mmCIF file of C-alpha atoms in Angstrom:
data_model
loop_
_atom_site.group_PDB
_atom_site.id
_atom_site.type_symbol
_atom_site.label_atom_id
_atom_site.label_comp_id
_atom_site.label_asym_id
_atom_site.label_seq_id
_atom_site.Cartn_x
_atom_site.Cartn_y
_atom_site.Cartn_z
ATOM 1 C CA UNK A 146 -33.829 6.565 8.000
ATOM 2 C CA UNK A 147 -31.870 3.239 9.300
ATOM 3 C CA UNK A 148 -29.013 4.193 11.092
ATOM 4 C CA UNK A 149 -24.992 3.836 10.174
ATOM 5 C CA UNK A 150 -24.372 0.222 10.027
ATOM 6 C CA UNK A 151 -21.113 -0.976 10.403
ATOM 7 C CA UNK A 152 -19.752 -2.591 6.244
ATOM 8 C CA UNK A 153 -20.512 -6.612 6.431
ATOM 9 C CA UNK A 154 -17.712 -8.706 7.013
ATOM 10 C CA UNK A 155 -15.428 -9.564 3.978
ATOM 11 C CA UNK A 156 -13.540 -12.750 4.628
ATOM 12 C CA UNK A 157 -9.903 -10.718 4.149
ATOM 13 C CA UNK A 158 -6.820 -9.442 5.594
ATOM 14 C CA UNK A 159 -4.973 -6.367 5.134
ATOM 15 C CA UNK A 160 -1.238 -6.857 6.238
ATOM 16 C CA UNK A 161 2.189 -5.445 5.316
ATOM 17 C CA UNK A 162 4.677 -7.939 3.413
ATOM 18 C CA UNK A 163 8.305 -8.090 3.595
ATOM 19 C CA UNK A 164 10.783 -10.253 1.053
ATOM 20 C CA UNK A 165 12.922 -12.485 3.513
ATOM 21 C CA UNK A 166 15.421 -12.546 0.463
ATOM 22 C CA UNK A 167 15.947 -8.971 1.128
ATOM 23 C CA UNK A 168 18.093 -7.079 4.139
ATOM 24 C CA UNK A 169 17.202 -6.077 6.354
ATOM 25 C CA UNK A 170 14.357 -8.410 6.365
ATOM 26 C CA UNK A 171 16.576 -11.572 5.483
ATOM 27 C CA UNK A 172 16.533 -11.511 9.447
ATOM 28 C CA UNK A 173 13.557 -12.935 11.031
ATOM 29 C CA UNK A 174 14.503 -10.849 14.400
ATOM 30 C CA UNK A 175 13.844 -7.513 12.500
ATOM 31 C CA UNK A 176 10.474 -8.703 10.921
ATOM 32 C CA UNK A 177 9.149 -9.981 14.734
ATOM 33 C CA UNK A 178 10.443 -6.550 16.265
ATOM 34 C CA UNK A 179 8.459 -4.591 13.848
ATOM 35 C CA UNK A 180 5.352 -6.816 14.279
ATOM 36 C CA UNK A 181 5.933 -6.635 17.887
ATOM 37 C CA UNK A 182 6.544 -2.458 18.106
ATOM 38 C CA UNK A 183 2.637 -1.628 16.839
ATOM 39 C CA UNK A 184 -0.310 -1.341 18.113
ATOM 40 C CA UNK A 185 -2.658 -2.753 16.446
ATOM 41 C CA UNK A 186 -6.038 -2.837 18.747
ATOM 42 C CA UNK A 187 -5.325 1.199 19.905
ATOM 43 C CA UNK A 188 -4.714 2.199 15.768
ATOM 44 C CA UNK A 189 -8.192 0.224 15.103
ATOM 45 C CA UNK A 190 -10.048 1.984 17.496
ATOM 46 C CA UNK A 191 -8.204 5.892 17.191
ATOM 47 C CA UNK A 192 -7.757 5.780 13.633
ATOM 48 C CA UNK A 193 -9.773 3.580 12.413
ATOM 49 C CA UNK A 194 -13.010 3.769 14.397
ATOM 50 C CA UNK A 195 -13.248 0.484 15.278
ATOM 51 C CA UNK A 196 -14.659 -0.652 11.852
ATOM 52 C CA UNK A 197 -11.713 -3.305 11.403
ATOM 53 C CA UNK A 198 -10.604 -5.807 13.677
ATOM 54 C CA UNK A 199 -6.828 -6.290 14.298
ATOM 55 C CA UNK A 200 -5.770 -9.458 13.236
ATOM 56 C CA UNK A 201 -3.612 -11.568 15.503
ATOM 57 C CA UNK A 202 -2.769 -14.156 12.217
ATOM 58 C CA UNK A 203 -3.791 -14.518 8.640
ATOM 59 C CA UNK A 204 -7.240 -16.527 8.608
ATOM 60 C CA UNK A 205 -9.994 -14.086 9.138
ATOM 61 C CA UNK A 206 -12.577 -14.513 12.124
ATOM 62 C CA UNK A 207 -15.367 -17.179 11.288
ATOM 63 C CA UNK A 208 -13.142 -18.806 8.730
ATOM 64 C CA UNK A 209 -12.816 -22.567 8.238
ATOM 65 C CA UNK A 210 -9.987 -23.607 10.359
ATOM 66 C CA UNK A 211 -9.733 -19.891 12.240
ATOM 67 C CA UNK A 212 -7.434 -20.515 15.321
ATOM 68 C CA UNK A 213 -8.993 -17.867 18.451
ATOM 69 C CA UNK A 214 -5.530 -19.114 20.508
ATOM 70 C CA UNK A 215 -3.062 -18.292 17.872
ATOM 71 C CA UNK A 216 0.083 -16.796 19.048
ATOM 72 C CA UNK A 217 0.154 -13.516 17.570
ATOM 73 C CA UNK A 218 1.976 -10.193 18.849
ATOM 74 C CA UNK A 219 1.010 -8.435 21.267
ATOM 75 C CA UNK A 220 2.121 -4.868 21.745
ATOM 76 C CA UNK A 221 5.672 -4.942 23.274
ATOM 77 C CA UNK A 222 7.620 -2.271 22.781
ATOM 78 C CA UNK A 223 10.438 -3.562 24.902
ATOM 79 C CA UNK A 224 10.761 -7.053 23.092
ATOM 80 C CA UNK A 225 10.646 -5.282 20.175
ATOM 81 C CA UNK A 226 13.637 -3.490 20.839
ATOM 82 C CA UNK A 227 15.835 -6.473 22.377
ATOM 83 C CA UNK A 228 14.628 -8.249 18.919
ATOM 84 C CA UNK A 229 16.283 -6.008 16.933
ATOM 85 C CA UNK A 230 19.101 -5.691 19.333
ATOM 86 C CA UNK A 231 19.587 -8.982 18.653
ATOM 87 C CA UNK A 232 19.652 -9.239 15.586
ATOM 88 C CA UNK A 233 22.429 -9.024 12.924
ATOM 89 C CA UNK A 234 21.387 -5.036 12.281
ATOM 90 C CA UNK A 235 20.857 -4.085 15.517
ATOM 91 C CA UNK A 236 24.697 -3.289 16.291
ATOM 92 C CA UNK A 237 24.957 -0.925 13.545
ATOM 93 C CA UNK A 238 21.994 0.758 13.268
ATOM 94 C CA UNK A 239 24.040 3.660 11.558
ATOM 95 C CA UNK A 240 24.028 1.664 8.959
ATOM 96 C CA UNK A 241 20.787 -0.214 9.090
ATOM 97 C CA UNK A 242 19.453 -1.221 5.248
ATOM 98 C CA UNK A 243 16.818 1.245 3.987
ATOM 99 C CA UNK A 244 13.396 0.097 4.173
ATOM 100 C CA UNK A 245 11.006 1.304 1.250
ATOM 101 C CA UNK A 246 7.461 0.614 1.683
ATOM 102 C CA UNK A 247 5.237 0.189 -1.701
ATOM 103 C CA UNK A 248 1.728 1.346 -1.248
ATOM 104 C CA UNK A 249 -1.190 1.430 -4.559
ATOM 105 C CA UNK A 250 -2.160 4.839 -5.392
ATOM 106 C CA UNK A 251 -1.543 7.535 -7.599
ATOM 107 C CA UNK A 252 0.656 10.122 -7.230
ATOM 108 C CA UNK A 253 0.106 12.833 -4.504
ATOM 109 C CA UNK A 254 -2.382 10.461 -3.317
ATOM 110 C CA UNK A 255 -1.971 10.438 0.193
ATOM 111 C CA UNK A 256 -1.081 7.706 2.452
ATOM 112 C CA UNK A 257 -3.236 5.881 4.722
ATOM 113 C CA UNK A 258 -3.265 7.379 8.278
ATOM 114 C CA UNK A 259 -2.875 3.981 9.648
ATOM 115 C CA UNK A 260 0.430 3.610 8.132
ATOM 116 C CA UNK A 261 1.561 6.976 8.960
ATOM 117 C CA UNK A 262 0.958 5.853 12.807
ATOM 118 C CA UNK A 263 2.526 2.509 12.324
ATOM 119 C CA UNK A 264 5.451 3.846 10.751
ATOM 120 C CA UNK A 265 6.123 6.293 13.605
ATOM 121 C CA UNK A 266 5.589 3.936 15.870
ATOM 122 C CA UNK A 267 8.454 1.792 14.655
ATOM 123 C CA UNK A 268 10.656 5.312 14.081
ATOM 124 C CA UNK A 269 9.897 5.793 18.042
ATOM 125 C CA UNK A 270 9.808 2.542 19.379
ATOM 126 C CA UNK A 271 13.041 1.317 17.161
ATOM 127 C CA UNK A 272 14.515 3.817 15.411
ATOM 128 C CA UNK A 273 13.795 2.535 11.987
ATOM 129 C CA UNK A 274 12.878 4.977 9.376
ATOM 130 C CA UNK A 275 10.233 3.758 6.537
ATOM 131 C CA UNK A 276 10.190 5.771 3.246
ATOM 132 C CA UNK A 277 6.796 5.180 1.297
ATOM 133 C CA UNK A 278 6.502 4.783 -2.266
ATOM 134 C CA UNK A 279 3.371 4.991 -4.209
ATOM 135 C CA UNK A 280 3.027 2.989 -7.414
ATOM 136 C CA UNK A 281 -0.306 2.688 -9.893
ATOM 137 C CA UNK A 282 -2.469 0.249 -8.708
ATOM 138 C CA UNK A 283 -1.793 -1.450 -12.681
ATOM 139 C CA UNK A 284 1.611 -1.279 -12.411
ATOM 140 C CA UNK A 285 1.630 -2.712 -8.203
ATOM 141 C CA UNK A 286 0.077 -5.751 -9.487
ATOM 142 C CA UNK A 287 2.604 -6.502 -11.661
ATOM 143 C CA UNK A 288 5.630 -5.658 -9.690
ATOM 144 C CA UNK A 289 4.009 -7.567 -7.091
ATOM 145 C CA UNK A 290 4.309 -10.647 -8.867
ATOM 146 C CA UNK A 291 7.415 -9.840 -9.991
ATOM 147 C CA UNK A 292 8.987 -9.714 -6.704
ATOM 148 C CA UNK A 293 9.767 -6.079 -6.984
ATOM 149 C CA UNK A 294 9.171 -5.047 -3.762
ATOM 150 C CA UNK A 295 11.211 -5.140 -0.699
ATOM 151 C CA UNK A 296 7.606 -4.110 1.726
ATOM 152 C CA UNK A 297 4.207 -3.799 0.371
ATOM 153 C CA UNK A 298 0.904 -3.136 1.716
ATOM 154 C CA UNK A 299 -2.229 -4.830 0.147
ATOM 155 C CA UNK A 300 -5.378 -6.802 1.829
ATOM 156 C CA UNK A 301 -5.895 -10.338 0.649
ATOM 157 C CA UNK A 302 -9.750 -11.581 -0.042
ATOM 158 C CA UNK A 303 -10.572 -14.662 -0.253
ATOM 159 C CA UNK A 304 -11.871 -16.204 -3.431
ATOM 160 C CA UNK A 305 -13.683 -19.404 -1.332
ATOM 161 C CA UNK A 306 -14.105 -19.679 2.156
ATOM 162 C CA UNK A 307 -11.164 -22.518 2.618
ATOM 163 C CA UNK A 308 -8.038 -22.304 4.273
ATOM 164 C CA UNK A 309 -5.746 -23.268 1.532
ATOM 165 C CA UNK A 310 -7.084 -19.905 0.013
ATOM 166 C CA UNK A 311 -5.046 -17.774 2.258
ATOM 167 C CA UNK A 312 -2.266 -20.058 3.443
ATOM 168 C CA UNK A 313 -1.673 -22.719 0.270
ATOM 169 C CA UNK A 314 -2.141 -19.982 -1.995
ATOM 170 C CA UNK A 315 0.407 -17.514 -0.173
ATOM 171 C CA UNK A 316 2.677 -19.307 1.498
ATOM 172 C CA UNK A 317 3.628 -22.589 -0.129
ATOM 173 C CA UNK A 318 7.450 -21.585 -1.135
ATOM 174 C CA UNK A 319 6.798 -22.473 -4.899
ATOM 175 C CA UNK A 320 3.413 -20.849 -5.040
ATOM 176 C CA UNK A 321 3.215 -18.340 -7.396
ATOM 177 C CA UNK A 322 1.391 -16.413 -5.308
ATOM 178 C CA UNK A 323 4.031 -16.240 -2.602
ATOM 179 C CA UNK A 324 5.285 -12.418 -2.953
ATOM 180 C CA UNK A 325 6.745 -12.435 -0.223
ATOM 181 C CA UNK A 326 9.726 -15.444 -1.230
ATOM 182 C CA UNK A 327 8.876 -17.378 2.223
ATOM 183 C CA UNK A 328 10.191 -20.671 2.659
ATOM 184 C CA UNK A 329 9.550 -23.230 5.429
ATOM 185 C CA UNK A 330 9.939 -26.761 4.271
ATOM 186 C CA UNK A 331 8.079 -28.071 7.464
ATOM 187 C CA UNK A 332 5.245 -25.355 6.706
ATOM 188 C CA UNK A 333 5.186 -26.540 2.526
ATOM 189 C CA UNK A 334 5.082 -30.421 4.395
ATOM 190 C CA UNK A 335 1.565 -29.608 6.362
ATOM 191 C CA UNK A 336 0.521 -27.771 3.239
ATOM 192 C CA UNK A 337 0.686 -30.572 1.004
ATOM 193 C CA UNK A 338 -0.783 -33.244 3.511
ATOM 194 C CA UNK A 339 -3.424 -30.370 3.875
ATOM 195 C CA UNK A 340 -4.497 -30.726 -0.063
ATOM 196 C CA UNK A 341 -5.053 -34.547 0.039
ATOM 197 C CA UNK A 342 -6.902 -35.045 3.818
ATOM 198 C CA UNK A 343 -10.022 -36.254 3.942
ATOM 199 C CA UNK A 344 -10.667 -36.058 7.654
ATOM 200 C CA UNK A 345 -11.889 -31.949 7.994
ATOM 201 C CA UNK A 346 -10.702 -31.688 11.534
ATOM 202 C CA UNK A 347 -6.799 -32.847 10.894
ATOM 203 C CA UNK A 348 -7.501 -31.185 7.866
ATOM 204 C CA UNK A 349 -8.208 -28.360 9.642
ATOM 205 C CA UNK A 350 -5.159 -29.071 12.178
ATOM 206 C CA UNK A 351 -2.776 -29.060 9.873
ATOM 207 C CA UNK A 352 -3.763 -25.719 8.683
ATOM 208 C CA UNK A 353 -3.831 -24.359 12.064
ATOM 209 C CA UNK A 354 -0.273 -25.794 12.604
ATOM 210 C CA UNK A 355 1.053 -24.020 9.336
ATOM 211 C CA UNK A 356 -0.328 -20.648 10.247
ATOM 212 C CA UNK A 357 1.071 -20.442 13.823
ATOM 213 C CA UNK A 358 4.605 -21.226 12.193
ATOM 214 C CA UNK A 359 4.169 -18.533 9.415
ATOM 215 C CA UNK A 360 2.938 -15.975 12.152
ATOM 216 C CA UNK A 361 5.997 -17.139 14.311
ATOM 217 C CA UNK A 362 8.134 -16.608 10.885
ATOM 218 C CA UNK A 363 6.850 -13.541 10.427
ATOM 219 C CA UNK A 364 6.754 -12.517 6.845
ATOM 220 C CA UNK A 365 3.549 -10.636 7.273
ATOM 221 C CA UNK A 366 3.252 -8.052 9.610
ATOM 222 C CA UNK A 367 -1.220 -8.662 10.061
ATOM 223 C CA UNK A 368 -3.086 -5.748 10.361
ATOM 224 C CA UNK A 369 -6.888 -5.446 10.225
ATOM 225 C CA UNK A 370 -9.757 -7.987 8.728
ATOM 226 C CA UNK A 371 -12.530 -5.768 7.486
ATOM 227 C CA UNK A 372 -16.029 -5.159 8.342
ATOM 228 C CA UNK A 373 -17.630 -6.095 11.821
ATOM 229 C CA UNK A 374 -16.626 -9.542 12.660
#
């Protein structure tokens, strides 16, 4: 009779994706203010039971090149709000773009509570209202790579425990792996020098560079790495 263990950890990230082609997330300021308006370490432990750990950034805890001071987002309602004040939909938000959110599962499935919180959040905290759409997990795949979606929802696992698994892989801007269109020609520069260094520490470096000017993009919004880390 061994008692409830916590599930191992998988080296992976669960996180919500926005297309930076698309409005209103063509403006960085709206993608920080929504990363900014949730809380991440009160969902994990009211919602979630503590069995995920919020992420802060997109490597995983105990990953090759992990970065423990990354600057990720805090919980701050406030800057949240003078984000999207500043930015070029905050005037108007009478007419701010509608945000659809793409989520796998059938229909009359039903949503995951912790996106139901994190979507209020950002109705209360900003006024922004999120409709959710539910697609075949089949059919989410494909319009995935087709570019279809304006914000999706999916967790990332990595294939092999190296950085350019998460961040080459994802975020290089020709990459066809890149869903969500980003495009940082300083961040595809460390990338590439990245691929061909032999040195595993400003291997490593160069990684950890990359990620904190993805996470400062913000094209992800990070939400939980699994298991017990």
């Amino acid at each position: 009779y061994g008692e409830l263990q916590k599930a191992p950890p998988s080296f992976s990230t669960n996180y919500i994706g926005m297309n930076g082609l698309e409005p209103p997330f063509d403006d960085p300021k709206v993608r920080q203010a929504l990363n900014f308006a949730i809380n991440r370490a009160e969902i994990a432990t009211l919602v979630l039971a503590d069995l995920v750990t919020p992420a802060k950034g997109i490597l995983p805890p105990g990953f090759p090149a992990y970065n423990p001071d990354l600057t990720g987002y805090e919980y701050d309602p406030e800057k949240a709000r003078r984000l999207l004040n500043e930015s070029s939909y905050g005037e108007d938000m009478e007419n701010f773009p509608p945000i659809v959110l793409t989520v796998s599962g059938g229909f009359g499935a039903s949503v995951g509570l912790d996106l139901e919180v994190i979507t209020e959040s950002w109705r209360k905290e900003l006024g922004i209202v999120v409709e959710f759409q539910q697609t075949e997990f089949a059919t989410y795949l494909q319009d995935l790579h087709k570019r279809r979606f304006q914000m999706f929802e999916i967790a990332w696992i990595a294939d092999y425990p190296d950085p350019e698994n998460f961040l080459d892989l994802l975020f290089y801007s020709e990459s066809n792996n890149n869903h969500t269109l980003y495009n940082n020609p300083k961040v595809d520069e460390l990338l590439v020098n990245a691929r061909t260094e032999k040195d595993l520490d400003v291997r490593y470096e160069l990684y950890r560079q990359a990620e904190q000017l993805i996470i400062s993009d913000a094209p992800w919004i990070p939400l939980w790495h699994s298991g017990e880390q």
